[in-house]
Amino acid sequence: SLREVLVGATFAIVTPNRTGDAVARVALLPADERPLGTQAWLLGTWAQAGWTLTFGTVAWWACTAAGQIHLPIPDGAQWTVLTGLAAASAVWWLLSHLARSQRRINRWLEARWGLASDRWTPRQHRGQIALSGLRYAVFATQFAAAVAAWGIEWDLALYTTIAVVFLGNMIVPTAALAELGVREALLVAWMQPQGEMLPGLLASAFLVWVVNLGLPALIGGGLQFQRRDG
């Protein structure tokens, strides 16, 4: 529910790489719904990470092929990174098939969490992948709009940059407040903007953090304290 999502954002903001988000969301559910909540989190996290890895890989390939990676990385190393990302993407999407799809995963969930084995259907599996892809597109477009509002050209190259930033944000370990500063650092390092563009880039990334993480965490904290007081 909305309340679990908001309170989960509160826990996410003070845990490494937002790991507290999932723990809080599941823990706040009624006891008989926690197995299903765990299942939903596992499937959603897998699909979201898959899209982030896939689009990040495509963006890295596009920039490598066009010679547009301005980081101090040798050409050979850039292609090596691309190979590793492509392999990781393929393996990631094959994970459910390697487990022979839902049946084996469901049996494990049933044994570990008491989840009924028929609750994770192939249709739900495909639906979650589609919804996660849509979620990725929404957040990428939101980020692009925020950056474009400061005078940066809104084009395909900007989406490529955002895909690489999202990928780095997922991979880089951090104990910062919901990765505060990590996305900004990745954006600046990748784009290497001129001096007059720097304030706008930092402001746009910070604004996105406030809207997507800061405000929900603040509201969720208020809801949690209200529940405890009640």
PDB file of C-alpha atoms in Angstrom, residues 5-14 177-178 209-225:
ATOM      1  CA  VAL A   5       5.934   2.519   0.316  1.00  0.00           C
ATOM      2  CA  LEU A   6       6.340   5.846   2.124  1.00  0.00           C
ATOM      3  CA  VAL A   7       7.597   4.295   5.351  1.00  0.00           C
ATOM      4  CA  GLY A   8       9.908   2.107   3.285  1.00  0.00           C
ATOM      5  CA  ALA A   9      11.389   5.284   1.791  1.00  0.00           C
ATOM      6  CA  THR A  10      12.137   6.498   5.313  1.00  0.00           C
ATOM      7  CA  PHE A  11      14.122   3.367   6.118  1.00  0.00           C
ATOM      8  CA  ALA A  12      15.753   3.452   2.680  1.00  0.00           C
ATOM      9  CA  ILE A  13      17.198   6.888   3.243  1.00  0.00           C
ATOM     10  CA  VAL A  14      19.293   5.722   6.210  1.00  0.00           C
ATOM     11  CA  LEU A 177      21.407   9.171   2.519  1.00  0.00           C
ATOM     12  CA  ALA A 178      19.674   7.266  -0.276  1.00  0.00           C
ATOM     13  CA  TRP A 209      16.437  13.237  -5.217  1.00  0.00           C
ATOM     14  CA  VAL A 210      14.225  15.518  -3.133  1.00  0.00           C
ATOM     15  CA  VAL A 211      11.054  14.698  -5.091  1.00  0.00           C
ATOM     16  CA  ASN A 212      11.616  10.932  -5.378  1.00  0.00           C
ATOM     17  CA  LEU A 213      13.306  10.172  -2.070  1.00  0.00           C
ATOM     18  CA  GLY A 214      13.560  13.099   0.308  1.00  0.00           C
ATOM     19  CA  LEU A 215       9.899  14.102   0.483  1.00  0.00           C
ATOM     20  CA  PRO A 216       8.522  10.516   0.537  1.00  0.00           C
ATOM     21  CA  ALA A 217      10.959   9.675   3.342  1.00  0.00           C
ATOM     22  CA  LEU A 218       9.841  12.719   5.324  1.00  0.00           C
ATOM     23  CA  ILE A 219       6.176  11.823   4.898  1.00  0.00           C
ATOM     24  CA  GLY A 220       6.846   8.177   5.714  1.00  0.00           C
ATOM     25  CA  GLY A 221       8.694   9.149   8.877  1.00  0.00           C
ATOM     26  CA  GLY A 222       5.713  11.182   9.985  1.00  0.00           C
ATOM     27  CA  LEU A 223       3.368   8.255   9.322  1.00  0.00           C
ATOM     28  CA  GLN A 224       5.585   5.890  11.291  1.00  0.00           C
ATOM     29  CA  PHE A 225       5.812   8.192  14.288  1.00  0.00           C
TER      30      PHE A 225
END
